[in-house]
PDB file of C-alpha atoms in Angstrom:
ATOM      1  CA  MET H   1     -69.414 -18.999  23.500  1.00 60.00           C
ATOM      2  CA  LYS H   2     -66.848 -17.657  21.022  1.00 67.00           C
ATOM      3  CA  ARG H   3     -66.453 -21.168  19.641  1.00 62.00           C
ATOM      4  CA  VAL H   4     -70.213 -21.579  19.234  1.00 64.00           C
ATOM      5  CA  ARG H   5     -70.475 -18.238  17.431  1.00 74.00           C
ATOM      6  CA  LEU H   6     -67.581 -19.250  15.156  1.00 68.00           C
ATOM      7  CA  ILE H   7     -69.269 -22.535  14.257  1.00 66.00           C
ATOM      8  CA  ALA H   8     -72.593 -20.805  13.588  1.00 71.00           C
ATOM      9  CA  GLY H   9     -70.826 -18.226  11.436  1.00 73.00           C
ATOM     10  CA  LEU H  10     -69.039 -20.902   9.397  1.00 70.00           C
ATOM     11  CA  LEU H  11     -72.244 -22.840   8.720  1.00 69.00           C
ATOM     12  CA  LEU H  12     -74.225 -19.732   7.798  1.00 76.00           C
ATOM     13  CA  GLY H  13     -71.391 -18.484   5.602  1.00 77.00           C
ATOM     14  CA  LEU H  14     -71.110 -21.850   3.881  1.00 73.00           C
ATOM     15  CA  THR H  15     -74.850 -21.893   3.223  1.00 77.00           C
ATOM     16  CA  GLY H  16     -74.644 -18.381   1.817  1.00 80.00           C
ATOM     17  CA  ILE H  17     -71.770 -19.299  -0.520  1.00 78.00           C
ATOM     18  CA  GLY H  18     -73.689 -22.339  -1.738  1.00 76.00           C
ATOM     19  CA  THR H  19     -76.835 -20.293  -2.336  1.00 80.00           C
ATOM     20  CA  VAL H  20     -75.013 -17.702  -4.434  1.00 81.00           C
ATOM     21  CA  GLY H  21     -73.051 -20.386  -6.301  1.00 77.00           C
ATOM     22  CA  PHE H  22     -76.113 -22.431  -7.265  1.00 72.00           C
ATOM     23  CA  HIS H  23     -77.971 -19.276  -8.234  1.00 73.00           C
ATOM     24  CA  LEU H  24     -75.185 -18.240 -10.620  1.00 78.00           C
ATOM     25  CA  THR H  25     -74.387 -21.679 -12.097  1.00 74.00           C
ATOM     26  CA  THR H  26     -77.911 -23.046 -12.469  1.00 72.00           C
ATOM     27  CA  GLY H  27     -79.978 -19.905 -12.905  1.00 70.00           C
ATOM     28  CA  ARG H  28     -82.405 -21.103 -10.224  1.00 71.00           C
ATOM     29  CA  GLY H  29     -84.317 -18.728  -7.973  1.00 77.00           C
ATOM     30  CA  TRP H  30     -82.998 -17.806  -4.555  1.00 84.00           C
ATOM     31  CA  LEU H  31     -85.317 -20.162  -2.666  1.00 78.00           C
ATOM     32  CA  GLU H  32     -84.347 -23.121  -4.848  1.00 75.00           C
ATOM     33  CA  SER H  33     -80.693 -22.150  -4.486  1.00 77.00           C
ATOM     34  CA  VAL H  34     -80.982 -22.175  -0.702  1.00 78.00           C
ATOM     35  CA  TYR H  35     -82.687 -25.576  -0.943  1.00 74.00           C
ATOM     36  CA  LEU H  36     -79.917 -26.993  -3.133  1.00 72.00           C
ATOM     37  CA  SER H  37     -77.285 -25.575  -0.795  1.00 75.00           C
ATOM     38  CA  VAL H  38     -78.824 -27.207   2.269  1.00 72.00           C
ATOM     39  CA  ILE H  39     -79.470 -30.650   0.770  1.00 71.00           C
ATOM     40  CA  THR H  40     -75.970 -30.725  -0.702  1.00 70.00           C
ATOM     41  CA  LEU H  41     -74.350 -29.690   2.564  1.00 70.00           C
ATOM     42  CA  THR H  42     -76.297 -32.317   4.499  1.00 66.00           C
ATOM     43  CA  THR H  43     -75.426 -34.969   1.848  1.00 63.00           C
ATOM     44  CA  VAL H  44     -79.112 -35.624   1.147  1.00 61.00           C
ATOM     45  CA  GLY H  45     -78.492 -34.740  -2.501  1.00 60.00           C
ATOM     46  CA  SER H  46     -80.930 -34.622  -5.388  1.00 57.00           C
ATOM     47  CA  ARG H  47     -81.293 -36.087  -8.881  1.00 53.00           C
ATOM     48  CA  ASP H  48     -81.369 -33.216 -11.317  1.00 56.00           C
ATOM     49  CA  GLY H  49     -80.478 -33.944 -14.936  1.00 43.00           C
ATOM     50  CA  GLY H  50     -80.764 -30.283 -15.885  1.00 48.00           C
ATOM     51  CA  GLN H  51     -77.527 -29.203 -14.237  1.00 64.00           C
ATOM     52  CA  THR H  52     -74.896 -27.520 -16.394  1.00 68.00           C
ATOM     53  CA  PRO H  53     -71.217 -28.585 -16.359  1.00 72.00           C
ATOM     54  CA  ALA H  54     -70.420 -25.454 -14.337  1.00 71.00           C
ATOM     55  CA  ALA H  55     -73.090 -26.398 -11.798  1.00 68.00           C
ATOM     56  CA  MET H  56     -71.712 -29.932 -11.537  1.00 67.00           C
ATOM     57  CA  VAL H  57     -68.170 -28.673 -10.919  1.00 69.00           C
ATOM     58  CA  PHE H  58     -69.423 -26.210  -8.317  1.00 71.00           C
ATOM     59  CA  THR H  59     -71.520 -28.927  -6.640  1.00 69.00           C
ATOM     60  CA  MET H  60     -68.515 -31.231  -6.323  1.00 69.00           C
ATOM     61  CA  ALA H  61     -66.280 -28.479  -4.962  1.00 75.00           C
ATOM     62  CA  TYR H  62     -68.998 -27.264  -2.629  1.00 69.00           C
ATOM     63  CA  LEU H  63     -69.696 -30.782  -1.381  1.00 69.00           C
ATOM     64  CA  VAL H  64     -66.027 -31.519  -0.602  1.00 69.00           C
ATOM     65  CA  GLY H  65     -65.407 -28.150   1.036  1.00 71.00           C
ATOM     66  CA  GLY H  66     -68.729 -28.181   2.825  1.00 71.00           C
ATOM     67  CA  LEU H  67     -68.193 -31.628   4.294  1.00 72.00           C
ATOM     68  CA  SER H  68     -64.763 -30.588   5.529  1.00 73.00           C
ATOM     69  CA  ILE H  69     -66.101 -27.491   7.247  1.00 74.00           C
ATOM     70  CA  PHE H  70     -69.148 -29.366   8.532  1.00 74.00           C
ATOM     71  CA  THR H  71     -66.932 -32.094  10.028  1.00 76.00           C
ATOM     72  CA  TYR H  72     -64.674 -29.481  11.600  1.00 75.00           C
ATOM     73  CA  SER H  73     -67.688 -27.672  13.067  1.00 74.00           C
ATOM     74  CA  ALA H  74     -69.131 -30.886  14.487  1.00 76.00           C
ATOM     75  CA  PHE H  75     -65.771 -31.719  16.077  1.00 77.00           C
ATOM     76  CA  GLN H  76     -65.445 -28.246  17.600  1.00 73.00           C
ATOM     77  CA  LEU H  77     -69.019 -28.365  18.904  1.00 74.00           C
ATOM     78  CA  GLY H  78     -68.447 -31.763  20.497  1.00 74.00           C
ATOM     79  CA  GLN H  79     -65.228 -30.535  22.073  1.00 70.00           C
ATOM     80  CA  PHE H  80     -67.072 -27.487  23.415  1.00 70.00           C
ATOM     81  CA  VAL H  81     -69.765 -29.655  25.034  1.00 71.00           C
ATOM     82  CA  VAL H  82     -67.143 -31.930  26.593  1.00 71.00           C
ATOM     83  CA  ASN H  83     -65.203 -28.936  27.920  1.00 70.00           C
ATOM     84  CA  VAL H  84     -68.351 -27.415  29.428  1.00 66.00           C
ATOM     85  CA  GLU H  85     -69.236 -30.652  31.198  1.00 70.00           C
ATOM     86  CA  PHE H  86     -65.636 -31.055  32.361  1.00 70.00           C
ATOM     87  CA  ARG H  87     -65.613 -27.529  33.809  1.00 73.00           C
ATOM     88  CA  ARG H  88     -68.909 -28.199  35.554  1.00 72.00           C
ATOM     89  CA  MET H  89     -67.477 -31.364  37.066  1.00 75.00           C
ATOM     90  CA  LEU H  90     -64.401 -29.467  38.297  1.00 77.00           C
ATOM     91  CA  GLU H  91     -66.601 -26.708  39.739  1.00 78.00           C
ATOM     92  CA  ARG H  92     -68.756 -29.279  41.545  1.00 78.00           C
ATOM     93  CA  ARG H  93     -65.684 -30.943  43.026  1.00 85.00           C
ATOM     94  CA  ARG H  94     -64.283 -27.569  44.083  1.00 86.00           C
ATOM     95  CA  MET H  95     -67.618 -26.667  45.663  1.00 85.00           C
ATOM     96  CA  GLU H  96     -67.816 -29.974  47.520  1.00 87.00           C
ATOM     97  CA  LYS H  97     -64.261 -29.505  48.792  1.00 90.00           C
ATOM     98  CA  GLU H  98     -65.032 -25.982  50.043  1.00 92.00           C
ATOM     99  CA  ILE H  99     -68.241 -27.129  51.737  1.00 93.00           C
ATOM    100  CA  ARG H 100     -66.356 -29.886  53.570  1.00 92.00           C
ATOM    101  CA  LYS H 101     -64.136 -27.184  55.063  1.00 93.00           C
ATOM    102  CA  LEU H 102     -67.059 -25.104  56.378  1.00 93.00           C
ATOM    103  CA  ASN H 103     -67.737 -25.068  60.107  1.00 93.00           C
ATOM    104  CA  LYS H 104     -70.434 -23.268  62.115  1.00 92.00           C
ATOM    105  CA  HIS H 105     -72.142 -22.311  58.881  1.00 96.00           C
ATOM    106  CA  PHE H 106     -75.809 -22.031  57.922  1.00 97.00           C
ATOM    107  CA  ILE H 107     -77.940 -24.119  55.584  1.00 97.00           C
ATOM    108  CA  VAL H 108     -80.801 -22.688  53.518  1.00 98.00           C
ATOM    109  CA  CYS H 109     -83.265 -25.236  52.141  1.00 97.00           C
ATOM    110  CA  GLY H 110     -85.073 -23.828  49.122  1.00 96.00           C
ATOM    111  CA  MET H 111     -83.956 -21.016  46.828  1.00 95.00           C
ATOM    112  CA  GLY H 112     -87.250 -19.384  45.988  1.00 93.00           C
ATOM    113  CA  ARG H 113     -87.862 -15.697  46.693  1.00 93.00           C
ATOM    114  CA  MET H 114     -87.684 -16.095  50.448  1.00 94.00           C
ATOM    115  CA  GLY H 115     -84.724 -18.473  50.374  1.00 95.00           C
ATOM    116  CA  THR H 116     -82.790 -16.203  48.018  1.00 95.00           C
ATOM    117  CA  THR H 117     -83.466 -13.232  50.296  1.00 94.00           C
ATOM    118  CA  ILE H 118     -82.092 -15.191  53.258  1.00 95.00           C
ATOM    119  CA  CYS H 119     -78.981 -16.066  51.251  1.00 95.00           C
ATOM    120  CA  GLU H 120     -78.498 -12.425  50.269  1.00 94.00           C
ATOM    121  CA  PHE H 121     -78.825 -11.380  53.914  1.00 90.00           C
ATOM    122  CA  LEU H 122     -76.166 -13.885  54.972  1.00 93.00           C
ATOM    123  CA  ALA H 123     -73.889 -13.004  52.053  1.00 93.00           C
ATOM    124  CA  GLN H 124     -74.060  -9.286  52.863  1.00 87.00           C
ATOM    125  CA  ARG H 125     -72.874 -10.070  56.370  1.00 84.00           C
ATOM    126  CA  ARG H 126     -70.227 -12.481  55.078  1.00 88.00           C
ATOM    127  CA  LYS H 127     -71.693 -15.418  56.965  1.00 91.00           C
ATOM    128  CA  PRO H 128     -70.809 -18.858  55.549  1.00 95.00           C
ATOM    129  CA  PHE H 129     -73.786 -20.796  54.230  1.00 97.00           C
ATOM    130  CA  VAL H 130     -74.834 -23.582  51.885  1.00 97.00           C
ATOM    131  CA  ALA H 131     -78.025 -23.332  49.844  1.00 96.00           C
ATOM    132  CA  ILE H 132     -79.940 -26.374  48.602  1.00 97.00           C
ATOM    133  CA  ASP H 133     -82.429 -26.494  45.737  1.00 96.00           C
ATOM    134  CA  THR H 134     -83.785 -29.117  43.353  1.00 95.00           C
ATOM    135  CA  GLN H 135     -83.428 -26.900  40.266  1.00 94.00           C
ATOM    136  CA  SER H 136     -79.953 -27.191  38.774  1.00 89.00           C
ATOM    137  CA  GLU H 137     -80.347 -23.937  36.814  1.00 91.00           C
ATOM    138  CA  VAL H 138     -80.979 -21.964  40.008  1.00 93.00           C
ATOM    139  CA  VAL H 139     -78.025 -23.568  41.769  1.00 92.00           C
ATOM    140  CA  GLU H 140     -75.656 -23.042  38.826  1.00 88.00           C
ATOM    141  CA  GLU H 141     -76.622 -19.362  38.622  1.00 90.00           C
ATOM    142  CA  ALA H 142     -76.082 -18.922  42.366  1.00 91.00           C
ATOM    143  CA  CYS H 143     -72.628 -20.502  42.148  1.00 87.00           C
ATOM    144  CA  ARG H 144     -71.531 -18.852  38.906  1.00 84.00           C
ATOM    145  CA  GLU H 145     -73.046 -15.373  39.201  1.00 88.00           C
ATOM    146  CA  ARG H 146     -73.048 -14.841  42.974  1.00 90.00           C
ATOM    147  CA  GLY H 147     -70.236 -17.076  44.160  1.00 89.00           C
ATOM    148  CA  TRP H 148     -72.450 -18.819  46.736  1.00 94.00           C
ATOM    149  CA  HIS H 149     -72.012 -22.341  48.041  1.00 95.00           C
ATOM    150  CA  ALA H 150     -75.004 -24.233  46.672  1.00 94.00           C
ATOM    151  CA  ILE H 151     -75.808 -27.831  45.816  1.00 93.00           C
ATOM    152  CA  VAL H 152     -78.518 -29.556  43.800  1.00 93.00           C
ATOM    153  CA  GLY H 153     -80.660 -31.980  45.761  1.00 94.00           C
ATOM    154  CA  ASP H 154     -83.739 -32.743  47.815  1.00 95.00           C
ATOM    155  CA  SER H 155     -83.506 -31.099  51.242  1.00 95.00           C
ATOM    156  CA  THR H 156     -85.600 -33.882  52.764  1.00 93.00           C
ATOM    157  CA  ASP H 157     -82.869 -36.405  51.891  1.00 95.00           C
ATOM    158  CA  ASP H 158     -80.412 -37.266  54.682  1.00 94.00           C
ATOM    159  CA  ALA H 159     -77.529 -37.604  52.227  1.00 95.00           C
ATOM    160  CA  VAL H 160     -78.096 -34.124  50.778  1.00 96.00           C
ATOM    161  CA  LEU H 161     -78.127 -32.508  54.228  1.00 96.00           C
ATOM    162  CA  LYS H 162     -74.938 -34.379  55.077  1.00 95.00           C
ATOM    163  CA  ASP H 163     -73.362 -33.107  51.857  1.00 94.00           C
ATOM    164  CA  ALA H 164     -74.219 -29.605  53.082  1.00 95.00           C
ATOM    165  CA  GLY H 165     -72.315 -30.316  56.308  1.00 95.00           C
ATOM    166  CA  ILE H 166     -75.273 -30.384  58.663  1.00 96.00           C
ATOM    167  CA  GLU H 167     -73.222 -32.041  61.421  1.00 95.00           C
ATOM    168  CA  ARG H 168     -70.979 -28.935  61.541  1.00 95.00           C
ATOM    169  CA  ALA H 169     -73.669 -26.331  60.878  1.00 96.00           C
ATOM    170  CA  THR H 170     -74.923 -23.739  63.360  1.00 94.00           C
ATOM    171  CA  GLY H 171     -78.357 -23.125  61.910  1.00 96.00           C
ATOM    172  CA  LEU H 172     -80.778 -24.220  59.201  1.00 98.00           C
ATOM    173  CA  ALA H 173     -83.624 -22.361  57.512  1.00 97.00           C
ATOM    174  CA  THR H 174     -86.197 -24.358  55.587  1.00 97.00           C
ATOM    175  CA  VAL H 175     -88.412 -22.370  53.224  1.00 96.00           C
ATOM    176  CA  LEU H 176     -89.681 -25.061  50.868  1.00 96.00           C
ATOM    177  CA  PRO H 177     -92.977 -24.458  49.016  1.00 93.00           C
ATOM    178  CA  THR H 178     -95.138 -26.750  51.186  1.00 94.00           C
ATOM    179  CA  ASP H 179     -95.510 -27.072  54.940  1.00 95.00           C
ATOM    180  CA  ALA H 180     -95.318 -30.865  54.643  1.00 95.00           C
ATOM    181  CA  ASP H 181     -91.866 -30.673  53.063  1.00 96.00           C
ATOM    182  CA  ASN H 182     -90.697 -28.218  55.715  1.00 96.00           C
ATOM    183  CA  VAL H 183     -91.886 -30.542  58.486  1.00 96.00           C
ATOM    184  CA  TYR H 184     -89.984 -33.419  56.888  1.00 96.00           C
ATOM    185  CA  VAL H 185     -86.818 -31.315  56.663  1.00 97.00           C
ATOM    186  CA  ILE H 186     -87.162 -30.375  60.335  1.00 97.00           C
ATOM    187  CA  LEU H 187     -87.522 -34.015  61.382  1.00 96.00           C
ATOM    188  CA  THR H 188     -84.564 -35.090  59.260  1.00 96.00           C
ATOM    189  CA  ALA H 189     -82.338 -32.218  60.371  1.00 96.00           C
ATOM    190  CA  ARG H 190     -83.162 -32.707  64.040  1.00 96.00           C
ATOM    191  CA  MET H 191     -82.225 -36.395  63.844  1.00 94.00           C
ATOM    192  CA  LEU H 192     -78.893 -35.514  62.250  1.00 95.00           C
ATOM    193  CA  SER H 193     -78.034 -32.636  64.616  1.00 94.00           C
ATOM    194  CA  SER H 194     -79.658 -32.299  68.025  1.00 91.00           C
ATOM    195  CA  ASN H 195     -78.182 -28.842  68.779  1.00 91.00           C
ATOM    196  CA  LEU H 196     -78.956 -27.253  65.420  1.00 95.00           C
ATOM    197  CA  GLN H 197     -80.933 -23.998  65.378  1.00 94.00           C
ATOM    198  CA  ILE H 198     -83.804 -24.653  62.966  1.00 97.00           C
ATOM    199  CA  VAL H 199     -85.970 -21.854  61.574  1.00 96.00           C
ATOM    200  CA  ALA H 200     -88.933 -22.819  59.398  1.00 96.00           C
ATOM    201  CA  ARG H 201     -91.534 -21.025  57.341  1.00 95.00           C
ATOM    202  CA  ALA H 202     -95.169 -21.944  57.858  1.00 94.00           C
ATOM    203  CA  SER H 203     -97.694 -21.054  55.178  1.00 90.00           C
ATOM    204  CA  GLU H 204    -100.668 -22.127  57.302  1.00 90.00           C
ATOM    205  CA  PRO H 205    -101.122 -21.235  61.004  1.00 87.00           C
ATOM    206  CA  LYS H 206    -102.122 -24.819  61.819  1.00 90.00           C
ATOM    207  CA  ALA H 207     -98.680 -26.015  60.695  1.00 93.00           C
ATOM    208  CA  ILE H 208     -96.808 -23.957  63.306  1.00 93.00           C
ATOM    209  CA  GLU H 209     -97.461 -26.353  66.186  1.00 93.00           C
ATOM    210  CA  LYS H 210     -96.561 -29.373  64.053  1.00 94.00           C
ATOM    211  CA  MET H 211     -93.248 -27.819  63.087  1.00 96.00           C
ATOM    212  CA  GLU H 212     -92.442 -26.964  66.689  1.00 95.00           C
ATOM    213  CA  ARG H 213     -93.209 -30.546  67.729  1.00 94.00           C
ATOM    214  CA  ALA H 214     -91.020 -31.813  64.898  1.00 94.00           C
ATOM    215  CA  GLY H 215     -88.088 -29.920  66.392  1.00 95.00           C
ATOM    216  CA  ALA H 216     -88.081 -26.409  64.932  1.00 95.00           C
ATOM    217  CA  THR H 217     -86.434 -23.813  67.156  1.00 95.00           C
ATOM    218  CA  ARG H 218     -88.537 -21.037  65.664  1.00 94.00           C
ATOM    219  CA  VAL H 219     -91.404 -21.027  63.165  1.00 94.00           C
ATOM    220  CA  ILE H 220     -92.121 -17.914  61.124  1.00 92.00           C
ATOM    221  CA  SER H 221     -95.423 -17.171  59.421  1.00 90.00           C
ATOM    222  CA  PRO H 222     -94.669 -14.470  56.812  1.00 86.00           C
ATOM    223  CA  PHE H 223     -98.262 -13.266  56.700  1.00 82.00           C
ATOM    224  CA  SER H 224     -98.721 -12.822  60.445  1.00 81.00           C
ATOM    225  CA  SER H 225     -95.199 -11.439  60.893  1.00 80.00           C
ATOM    226  CA  GLY H 226     -95.771  -8.915  58.127  1.00 80.00           C
ATOM    227  CA  ALA H 227     -99.099  -7.879  59.619  1.00 83.00           C
ATOM    228  CA  VAL H 228     -97.564  -7.372  63.077  1.00 80.00           C
ATOM    229  CA  LYS H 229     -94.727  -5.323  61.575  1.00 78.00           C
ATOM    230  CA  MET H 230     -97.201  -3.079  59.773  1.00 82.00           C
ATOM    231  CA  ALA H 231     -99.179  -2.590  62.985  1.00 86.00           C
ATOM    232  CA  ARG H 232     -96.013  -1.730  64.910  1.00 77.00           C
ATOM    233  CA  PHE H 233     -95.051   0.789  62.267  1.00 79.00           C
ATOM    234  CA  MET H 234     -98.412   2.517  62.657  1.00 83.00           C
ATOM    235  CA  LEU H 235     -97.988   2.652  66.441  1.00 82.00           C
ATOM    236  CA  SER H 236     -94.254   3.447  66.626  1.00 79.00           C
ATOM    237  CA  PRO H 237     -92.939   4.515  63.207  1.00 80.00           C
ATOM    238  CA  SER H 238     -89.662   5.910  64.568  1.00 76.00           C
ATOM    239  CA  VAL H 239     -88.837   2.652  66.350  1.00 71.00           C
ATOM    240  CA  GLU H 240     -89.600   0.604  63.250  1.00 68.00           C
ATOM    241  CA  ASP H 241     -87.471   2.939  61.140  1.00 72.00           C
ATOM    242  CA  PHE H 242     -84.600   2.360  63.559  1.00 69.00           C
ATOM    243  CA  LEU H 243     -85.049  -1.409  63.358  1.00 68.00           C
ATOM    244  CA  GLU H 244     -85.124  -1.174  59.561  1.00 68.00           C
ATOM    245  CA  ILE H 245     -81.725   0.527  59.692  1.00 64.00           C
ATOM    246  CA  THR H 246     -80.228  -2.348  61.682  1.00 63.00           C
ATOM    247  CA  ASP H 247     -81.817  -4.926  59.351  1.00 62.00           C
ATOM    248  CA  SER H 248     -80.633  -3.371  56.094  1.00 58.00           C
ATOM    249  CA  GLY H 249     -77.624  -5.032  54.508  1.00 55.00           C
ATOM    250  CA  GLY H 250     -75.823  -1.755  53.850  1.00 54.00           C
ATOM    251  CA  SER H 251     -76.149  -0.480  57.416  1.00 56.00           C
ATOM    252  CA  GLU H 252     -73.099   0.088  59.608  1.00 64.00           C
ATOM    253  CA  LEU H 253     -75.112  -0.931  62.687  1.00 72.00           C
ATOM    254  CA  GLU H 254     -75.783  -4.520  63.622  1.00 77.00           C
ATOM    255  CA  LEU H 255     -77.690  -6.390  66.304  1.00 78.00           C
ATOM    256  CA  ALA H 256     -76.035  -9.760  66.907  1.00 80.00           C
ATOM    257  CA  ASP H 257     -76.315 -12.833  69.106  1.00 83.00           C
ATOM    258  CA  ILE H 258     -72.837 -13.672  70.432  1.00 84.00           C
ATOM    259  CA  GLN H 259     -72.408 -17.216  71.736  1.00 85.00           C
ATOM    260  CA  ILE H 260     -70.101 -17.758  74.734  1.00 87.00           C
ATOM    261  CA  ASP H 261     -68.167 -20.988  74.209  1.00 84.00           C
ATOM    262  CA  ALA H 262     -66.899 -23.145  77.056  1.00 83.00           C
ATOM    263  CA  ASP H 263     -63.336 -21.902  76.452  1.00 84.00           C
ATOM    264  CA  SER H 264     -64.178 -18.178  76.417  1.00 85.00           C
ATOM    265  CA  PRO H 265     -61.867 -16.013  78.571  1.00 85.00           C
ATOM    266  CA  TYR H 266     -64.896 -14.006  79.751  1.00 86.00           C
ATOM    267  CA  ILE H 267     -66.511 -16.874  81.663  1.00 90.00           C
ATOM    268  CA  GLY H 268     -66.761 -16.058  85.366  1.00 90.00           C
ATOM    269  CA  LYS H 269     -66.340 -12.316  84.826  1.00 89.00           C
ATOM    270  CA  SER H 270     -69.005  -9.673  85.259  1.00 90.00           C
ATOM    271  CA  LEU H 271     -69.784  -7.257  82.454  1.00 87.00           C
ATOM    272  CA  MET H 272     -67.974  -4.516  84.384  1.00 87.00           C
ATOM    273  CA  GLU H 273     -64.838  -6.649  84.669  1.00 86.00           C
ATOM    274  CA  THR H 274     -64.593  -7.218  80.927  1.00 84.00           C
ATOM    275  CA  ASP H 275     -63.367  -4.778  78.307  1.00 76.00           C
ATOM    276  CA  LEU H 276     -66.520  -5.153  76.241  1.00 75.00           C
ATOM    277  CA  ARG H 277     -67.588  -1.577  76.944  1.00 71.00           C
ATOM    278  CA  ASN H 278     -64.372  -0.334  75.358  1.00 75.00           C
ATOM    279  CA  SER H 279     -64.936  -2.451  72.254  1.00 77.00           C
ATOM    280  CA  GLY H 280     -67.640  -0.160  70.899  1.00 78.00           C
ATOM    281  CA  VAL H 281     -70.382  -2.725  71.515  1.00 83.00           C
ATOM    282  CA  MET H 282     -73.349  -2.346  73.853  1.00 85.00           C
ATOM    283  CA  ILE H 283     -74.615  -5.498  75.598  1.00 89.00           C
ATOM    284  CA  ILE H 284     -78.371  -5.007  75.765  1.00 88.00           C
ATOM    285  CA  GLY H 285     -79.290  -8.481  76.994  1.00 91.00           C
ATOM    286  CA  ILE H 286     -78.109 -11.911  78.120  1.00 92.00           C
ATOM    287  CA  ARG H 287     -79.844 -15.230  77.572  1.00 91.00           C
ATOM    288  CA  ARG H 288     -78.719 -18.008  79.879  1.00 91.00           C
ATOM    289  CA  ALA H 289     -78.359 -21.608  78.775  1.00 87.00           C
ATOM    290  CA  ASN H 290     -81.450 -22.480  80.858  1.00 88.00           C
ATOM    291  CA  GLY H 291     -83.552 -19.919  78.978  1.00 85.00           C
ATOM    292  CA  GLU H 292     -83.404 -17.152  81.590  1.00 90.00           C
ATOM    293  CA  ARG H 293     -83.142 -13.681  80.102  1.00 90.00           C
ATOM    294  CA  LEU H 294     -81.552 -10.572  81.586  1.00 91.00           C
ATOM    295  CA  LEU H 295     -83.017  -7.533  79.844  1.00 88.00           C
ATOM    296  CA  PRO H 296     -81.205  -5.256  80.350  1.00 88.00           C
ATOM    297  CA  PRO H 297     -78.328  -6.925  82.219  1.00 90.00           C
ATOM    298  CA  ALA H 298     -76.764  -5.258  85.243  1.00 89.00           C
ATOM    299  CA  GLY H 299     -73.064  -4.472  85.205  1.00 87.00           C
ATOM    300  CA  THR H 300     -72.598  -7.089  87.922  1.00 90.00           C
ATOM    301  CA  ALA H 301     -74.107  -9.853  85.755  1.00 91.00           C
ATOM    302  CA  VAL H 302     -71.579 -12.694  85.484  1.00 92.00           C
ATOM    303  CA  ILE H 303     -70.970 -14.268  82.081  1.00 92.00           C
ATOM    304  CA  GLN H 304     -71.457 -18.042  82.039  1.00 91.00           C
ATOM    305  CA  ALA H 305     -70.661 -20.784  79.546  1.00 89.00           C
ATOM    306  CA  GLY H 306     -73.501 -21.239  77.086  1.00 88.00           C
ATOM    307  CA  ASP H 307     -74.704 -17.642  77.443  1.00 90.00           C
ATOM    308  CA  SER H 308     -75.856 -15.633  74.462  1.00 89.00           C
ATOM    309  CA  LEU H 309     -74.952 -11.953  74.571  1.00 90.00           C
ATOM    310  CA  PHE H 310     -77.228  -9.595  72.672  1.00 89.00           C
ATOM    311  CA  ALA H 311     -74.758  -7.080  71.262  1.00 86.00           C
ATOM    312  CA  PHE H 312     -75.505  -3.834  69.451  1.00 84.00           C
ATOM    313  CA  GLY H 313     -72.930  -1.754  67.618  1.00 82.00           C
ATOM    314  CA  SER H 314     -71.110  -1.234  64.356  1.00 77.00           C
ATOM    315  CA  SER H 315     -70.575  -4.259  62.128  1.00 74.00           C
ATOM    316  CA  GLU H 316     -66.817  -4.025  62.609  1.00 77.00           C
ATOM    317  CA  ALA H 317     -67.096  -3.849  66.396  1.00 79.00           C
ATOM    318  CA  VAL H 318     -69.533  -6.776  66.526  1.00 78.00           C
ATOM    319  CA  ASN H 319     -67.251  -8.896  64.331  1.00 74.00           C
ATOM    320  CA  ASN H 320     -64.260  -8.036  66.523  1.00 75.00           C
ATOM    321  CA  MET H 321     -66.239  -8.992  69.599  1.00 74.00           C
ATOM    322  CA  THR H 322     -67.126 -12.341  68.043  1.00 66.00           C
ATOM    323  CA  GLY H 323     -63.414 -13.097  67.862  1.00 58.00           C
ATOM    324  CA  LEU H 324     -62.727 -11.890  71.392  1.00 54.00           C
ATOM    325  CA  THR H 325     -65.269 -14.193  73.038  1.00 55.00           C
ATOM    326  CA  SER H 326     -63.186 -17.266  72.179  1.00 50.00           C
ATOM    327  CA  SER H 327     -59.883 -18.241  73.713  1.00 43.00           C
ATOM    328  CA  GLU H 328     -58.590 -18.904  70.199  1.00 41.00           C
ATOM    329  CA  SER H 329     -58.447 -15.171  69.498  1.00 36.00           C
TER     330      SER H 329
END
């Protein structure tokens, strides 16, 4: 931007010098002097037999100097544009390289108000994700200002989802403007990854069943969900306030779903036999791989491969527990 301001300053200054010079050497008014300055600088020129020798000398000097500065400015501007495009290309390559390294990340399709809120939620919790949007300005701002991983493209396109690393992703949220587009994303994503957790937004209630049939793990209707939340707040305001605390990005408390991998050292052990109680995390529920839920689980409940542990505690304790549930820790 400094280079652009310098070029603009040079051109404005040159025009100002020409205006004053023509005004003094020809005796013309200021408007005519500006006109003569511009047409001389742009080499359009004019036939004016009434010019004085002083005006002719000034015109020649101004034309030579002006063309030199104008050429220099054009060169600098072209170099600036090339540099900007080159930096963008390097940033895109860096972004693509970083995305290829992501594993067990999340994909957000659509960066409108709801999609941006989802990205902010994930970013606050330092969860890896890739956002997709068709508007290059939105994507560039997300990458440059927020440091997010984001790519420009159509989320319904197989190639774009593959560029986002869908084969390695854990979950996908599709919040495109229309239900039809969201259904198409669900179908495409499910074909590319059979185990992917897919959450979709439905604007119309009649679209919920279609999205579930297409392969969505969960379909959210913002209007009905918001209405239910308001009703719950009227009935149990203290409980809703507590849930708001756990949902807020700045909260120290977190409610998390901890996946038990096949190589976890806790497999085959009961909750009492593990050291999870000493980790500062409370296990408030277990969901088996077959869908069975233990709410709340007994201390004798045995942890199995494929289980999901519903853990409640501080963000630090939950993150530490996530590392402990794998044999790689």
